[in-house]
Coordinates of C-alpha atoms and ligand atoms in Angstrom, one line a residue:
X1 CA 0.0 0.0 0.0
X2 CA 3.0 2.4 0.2
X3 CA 6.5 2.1 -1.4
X4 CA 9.0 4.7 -0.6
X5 CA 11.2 4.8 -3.6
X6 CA 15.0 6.2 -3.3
X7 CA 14.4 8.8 -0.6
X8 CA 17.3 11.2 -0.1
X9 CA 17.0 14.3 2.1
X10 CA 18.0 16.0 5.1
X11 CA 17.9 19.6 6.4
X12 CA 19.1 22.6 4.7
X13 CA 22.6 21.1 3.3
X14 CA 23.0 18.3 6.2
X15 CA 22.0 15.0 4.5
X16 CA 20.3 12.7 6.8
X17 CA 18.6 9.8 4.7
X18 CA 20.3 8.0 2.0
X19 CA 18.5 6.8 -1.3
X20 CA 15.9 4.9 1.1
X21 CA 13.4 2.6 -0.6
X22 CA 10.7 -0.1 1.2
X23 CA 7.7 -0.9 1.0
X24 CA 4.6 -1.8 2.9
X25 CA 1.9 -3.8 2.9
X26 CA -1.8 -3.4 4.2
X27 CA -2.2 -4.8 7.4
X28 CA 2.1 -4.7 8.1
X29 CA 3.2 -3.3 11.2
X30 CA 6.2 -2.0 10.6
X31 CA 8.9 -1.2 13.2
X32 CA 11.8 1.5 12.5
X33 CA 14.3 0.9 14.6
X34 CA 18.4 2.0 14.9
X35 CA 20.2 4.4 16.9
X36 CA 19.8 7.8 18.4
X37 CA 20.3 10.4 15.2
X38 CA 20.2 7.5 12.8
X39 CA 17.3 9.7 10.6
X40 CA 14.0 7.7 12.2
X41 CA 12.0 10.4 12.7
X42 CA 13.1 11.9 9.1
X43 CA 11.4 8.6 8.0
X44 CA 8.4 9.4 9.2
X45 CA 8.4 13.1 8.3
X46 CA 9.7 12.5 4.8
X47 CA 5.8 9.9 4.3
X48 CA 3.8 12.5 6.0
X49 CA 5.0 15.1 3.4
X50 CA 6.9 17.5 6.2
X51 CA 10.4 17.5 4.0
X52 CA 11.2 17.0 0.2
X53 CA 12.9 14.7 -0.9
X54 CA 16.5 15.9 -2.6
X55 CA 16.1 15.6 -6.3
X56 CA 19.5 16.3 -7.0
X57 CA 21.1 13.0 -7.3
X58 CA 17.8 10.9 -7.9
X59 CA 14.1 11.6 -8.3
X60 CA 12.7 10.2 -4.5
X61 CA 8.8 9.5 -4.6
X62 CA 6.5 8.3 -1.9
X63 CA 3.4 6.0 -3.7
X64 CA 0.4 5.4 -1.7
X65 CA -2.3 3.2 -2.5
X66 CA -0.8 3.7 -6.4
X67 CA -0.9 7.2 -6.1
X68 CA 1.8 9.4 -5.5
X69 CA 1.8 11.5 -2.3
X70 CA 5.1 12.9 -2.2
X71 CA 5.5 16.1 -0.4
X72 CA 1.5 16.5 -0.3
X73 CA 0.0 19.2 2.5
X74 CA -0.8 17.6 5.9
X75 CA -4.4 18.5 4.9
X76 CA -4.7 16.3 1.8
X77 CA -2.6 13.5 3.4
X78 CA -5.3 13.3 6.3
X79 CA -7.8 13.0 3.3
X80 CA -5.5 10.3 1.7
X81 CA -6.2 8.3 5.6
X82 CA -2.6 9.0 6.6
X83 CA -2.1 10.2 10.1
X84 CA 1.0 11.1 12.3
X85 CA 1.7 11.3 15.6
X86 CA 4.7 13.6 16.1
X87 CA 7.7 12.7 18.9
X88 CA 6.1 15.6 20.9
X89 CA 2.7 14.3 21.3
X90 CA 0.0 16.6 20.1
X91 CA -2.9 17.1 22.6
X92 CA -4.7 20.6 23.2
X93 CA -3.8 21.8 26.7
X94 CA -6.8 23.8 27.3
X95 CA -9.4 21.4 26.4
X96 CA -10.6 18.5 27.9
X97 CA -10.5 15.0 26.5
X98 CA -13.9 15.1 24.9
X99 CA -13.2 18.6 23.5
X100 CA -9.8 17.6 22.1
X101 CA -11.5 15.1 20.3
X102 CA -13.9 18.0 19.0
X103 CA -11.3 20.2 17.9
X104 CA -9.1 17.3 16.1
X105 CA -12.4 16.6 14.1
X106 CA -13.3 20.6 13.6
X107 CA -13.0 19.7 9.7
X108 CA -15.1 17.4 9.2
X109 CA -19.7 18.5 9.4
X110 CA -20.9 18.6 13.3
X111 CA -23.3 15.5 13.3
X112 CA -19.7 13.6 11.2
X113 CA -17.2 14.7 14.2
X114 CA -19.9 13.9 17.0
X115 CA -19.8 10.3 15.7
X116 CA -16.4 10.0 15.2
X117 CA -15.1 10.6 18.3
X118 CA -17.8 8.0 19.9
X119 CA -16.3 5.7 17.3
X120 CA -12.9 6.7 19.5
X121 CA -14.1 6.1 22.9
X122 CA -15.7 2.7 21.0
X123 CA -11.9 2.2 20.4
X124 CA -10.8 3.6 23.6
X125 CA -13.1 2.8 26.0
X126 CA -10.3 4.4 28.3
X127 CA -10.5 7.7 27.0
X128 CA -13.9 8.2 27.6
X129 CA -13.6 7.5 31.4
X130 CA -11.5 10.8 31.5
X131 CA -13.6 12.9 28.9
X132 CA -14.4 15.7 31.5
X133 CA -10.3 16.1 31.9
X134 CA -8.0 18.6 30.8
X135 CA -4.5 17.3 30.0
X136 CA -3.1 19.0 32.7
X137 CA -5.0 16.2 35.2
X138 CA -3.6 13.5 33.1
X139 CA -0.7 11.0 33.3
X140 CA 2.0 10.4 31.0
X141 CA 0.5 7.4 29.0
X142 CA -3.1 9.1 29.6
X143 CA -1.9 12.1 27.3
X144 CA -0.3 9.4 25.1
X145 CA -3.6 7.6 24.7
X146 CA -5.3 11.2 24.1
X147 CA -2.6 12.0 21.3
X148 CA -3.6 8.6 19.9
X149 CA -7.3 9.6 19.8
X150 CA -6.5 12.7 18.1
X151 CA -5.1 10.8 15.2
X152 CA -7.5 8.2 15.2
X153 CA -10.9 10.7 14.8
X154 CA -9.3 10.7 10.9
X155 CA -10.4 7.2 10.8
X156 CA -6.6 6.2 8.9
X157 CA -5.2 3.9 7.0
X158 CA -2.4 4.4 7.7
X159 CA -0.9 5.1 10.9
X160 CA 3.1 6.8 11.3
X161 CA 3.8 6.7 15.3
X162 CA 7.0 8.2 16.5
X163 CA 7.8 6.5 19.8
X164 CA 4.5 6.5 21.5
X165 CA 5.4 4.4 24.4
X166 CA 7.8 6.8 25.4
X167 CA 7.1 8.2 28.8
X168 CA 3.9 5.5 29.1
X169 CA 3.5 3.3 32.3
X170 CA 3.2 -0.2 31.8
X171 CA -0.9 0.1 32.2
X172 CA -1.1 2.4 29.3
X173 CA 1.2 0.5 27.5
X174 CA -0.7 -2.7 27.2
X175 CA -4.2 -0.5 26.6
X176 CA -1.7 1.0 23.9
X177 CA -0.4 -1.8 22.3
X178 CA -3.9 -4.0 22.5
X179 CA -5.4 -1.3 20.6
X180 CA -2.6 -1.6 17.6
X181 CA -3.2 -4.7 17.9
X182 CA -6.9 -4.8 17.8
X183 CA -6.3 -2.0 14.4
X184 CA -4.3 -4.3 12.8
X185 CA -7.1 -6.9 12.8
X186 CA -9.0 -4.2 10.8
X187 CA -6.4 -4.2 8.3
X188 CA -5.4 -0.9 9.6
X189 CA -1.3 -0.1 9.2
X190 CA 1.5 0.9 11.1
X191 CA 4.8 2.2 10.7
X192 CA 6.0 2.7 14.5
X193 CA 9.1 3.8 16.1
X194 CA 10.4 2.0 18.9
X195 CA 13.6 1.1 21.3
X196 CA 11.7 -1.3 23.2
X197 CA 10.3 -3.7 20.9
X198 CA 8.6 -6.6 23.2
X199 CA 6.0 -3.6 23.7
X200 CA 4.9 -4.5 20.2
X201 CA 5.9 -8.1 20.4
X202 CA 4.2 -10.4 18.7
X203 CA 2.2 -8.1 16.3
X204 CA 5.3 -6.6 14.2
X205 CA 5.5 -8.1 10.6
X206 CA 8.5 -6.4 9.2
X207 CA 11.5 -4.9 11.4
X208 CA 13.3 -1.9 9.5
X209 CA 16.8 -0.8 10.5
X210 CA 18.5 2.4 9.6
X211 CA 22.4 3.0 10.2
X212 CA 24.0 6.5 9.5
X213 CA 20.5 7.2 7.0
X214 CA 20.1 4.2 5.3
X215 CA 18.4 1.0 5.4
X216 CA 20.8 -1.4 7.2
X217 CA 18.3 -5.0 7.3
X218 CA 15.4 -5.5 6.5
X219 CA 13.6 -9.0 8.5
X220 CA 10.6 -10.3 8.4
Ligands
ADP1 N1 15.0 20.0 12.3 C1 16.3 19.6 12.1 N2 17.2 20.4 11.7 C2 18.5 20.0 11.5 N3 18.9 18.7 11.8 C3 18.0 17.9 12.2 C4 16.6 18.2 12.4 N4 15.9 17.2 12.9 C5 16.9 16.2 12.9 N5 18.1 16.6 12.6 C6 19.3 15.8 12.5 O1 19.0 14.7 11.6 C7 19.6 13.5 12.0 C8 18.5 12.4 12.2 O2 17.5 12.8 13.0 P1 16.3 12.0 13.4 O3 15.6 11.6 12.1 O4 15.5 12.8 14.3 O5 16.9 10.7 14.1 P2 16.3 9.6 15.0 O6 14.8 9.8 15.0 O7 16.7 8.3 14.5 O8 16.9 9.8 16.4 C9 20.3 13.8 13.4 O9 21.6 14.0 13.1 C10 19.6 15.1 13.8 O10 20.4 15.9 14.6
MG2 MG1 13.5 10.3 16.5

């Protein structure tokens, strides 16, 4: 459902990915790992359309579901069912959990957004036990499981997670990782960052490893 086809680029003259090609398939659950610096996150930035690829040496394109997507807004890519979650989780830190959800689906028609973010508390029943509270009254791996429902009211198809167990207690761990889990079942896909890979386990299909910018091995 996506290839990423000879992907060099980095920022402003520092090169940080090295003609990087894979490809994924529906239903994969992909995890990126490597060292601190090794261009992980630039990965996931260079799919969601956040840098261009260099064109200098070799024309770099990123094909989604046959078309190509390559340096697309972050408005047309939601629209394309592509979501990110960012290092530094997003979450609105005035709102509370049920209006986060509201703002997140502010684009789509009132009666469309009110059912969408049921459909998240459907997903994560957990979130809806804290809908009345503001960030601020959250834990760690609460606000990670609110970022998460901020990306899942866009219903995608694609899901690119940078580290999201990253500050997340065990508890919200396991809600975390059931619910990839449970998304993969629905044929949903992931391309996830992550040092400590028995969060994931058994559900990974395809382990990705960059050195120095550039796809290192590539297991199954
Ligand atoms: N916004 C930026 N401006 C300049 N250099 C950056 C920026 N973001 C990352 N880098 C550099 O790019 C390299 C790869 O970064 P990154 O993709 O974040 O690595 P990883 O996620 O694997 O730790 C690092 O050397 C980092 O310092
Ligand atoms: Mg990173």
């Amino acid at each position: 459902m996506l290839r990423v086809e000879h992907i060099t680029t980095g920022y402003g003259k520092k090169q940080v990915l090295t003609d990087v090609s894979f490809s994924v398939e529906k239903g994969d659950v992909i995890l990126l790992s490597g060292g601190n610096g090794s261009g992980k996150s630039t990965v996931l930035k260079i799919i969601y359309g956040l840098l261009k690829p260099w064109a200098d040496v070799r024309e770099g394109k990123i094909i989604f579901e046959g078309k190509e997507i390559t340096a697309l807004q972050v408005s047309k890519m939601i629209q394309q069912g592509i979501a990110y979650m960012p290092q530094k989780k997003n979450v609105f830190e005035d709102f509370t959990v049920e209006e986060n959800l509201s703002v997140s689906a502010g684009i789509y028609p009132k009666a469309e957004a009110k059912e969408r973010a049921e459909n998240v508390f459907e997903i994560l029943p957990k979130l809806k036990t804290m809908r009345k509270r503001t960030p601020f009254h959250l834990s760690g791996g609460e606000k990670q499981l609110l970022a998460f429902g901020n990306v899942l009211i866009h219903s995608p198809k694609l899901v690119l997670l940078d580290e999201p167990f990253a500050g997340v207690d065990a508890e919200n761990s396991e809600v975390f990782s059931n619910c990839i889990a449970d998304l993969k079942m629905k044929n949903v896909t992931f391309i996830i960052i992550e040092h400590k890979k028995q969060l994931l386990g058994r559900i990974v299909t395809k382990e990705l490893e960059l050195e120095l910018g550039e796809i290192k091995n590539e297991k199954n």
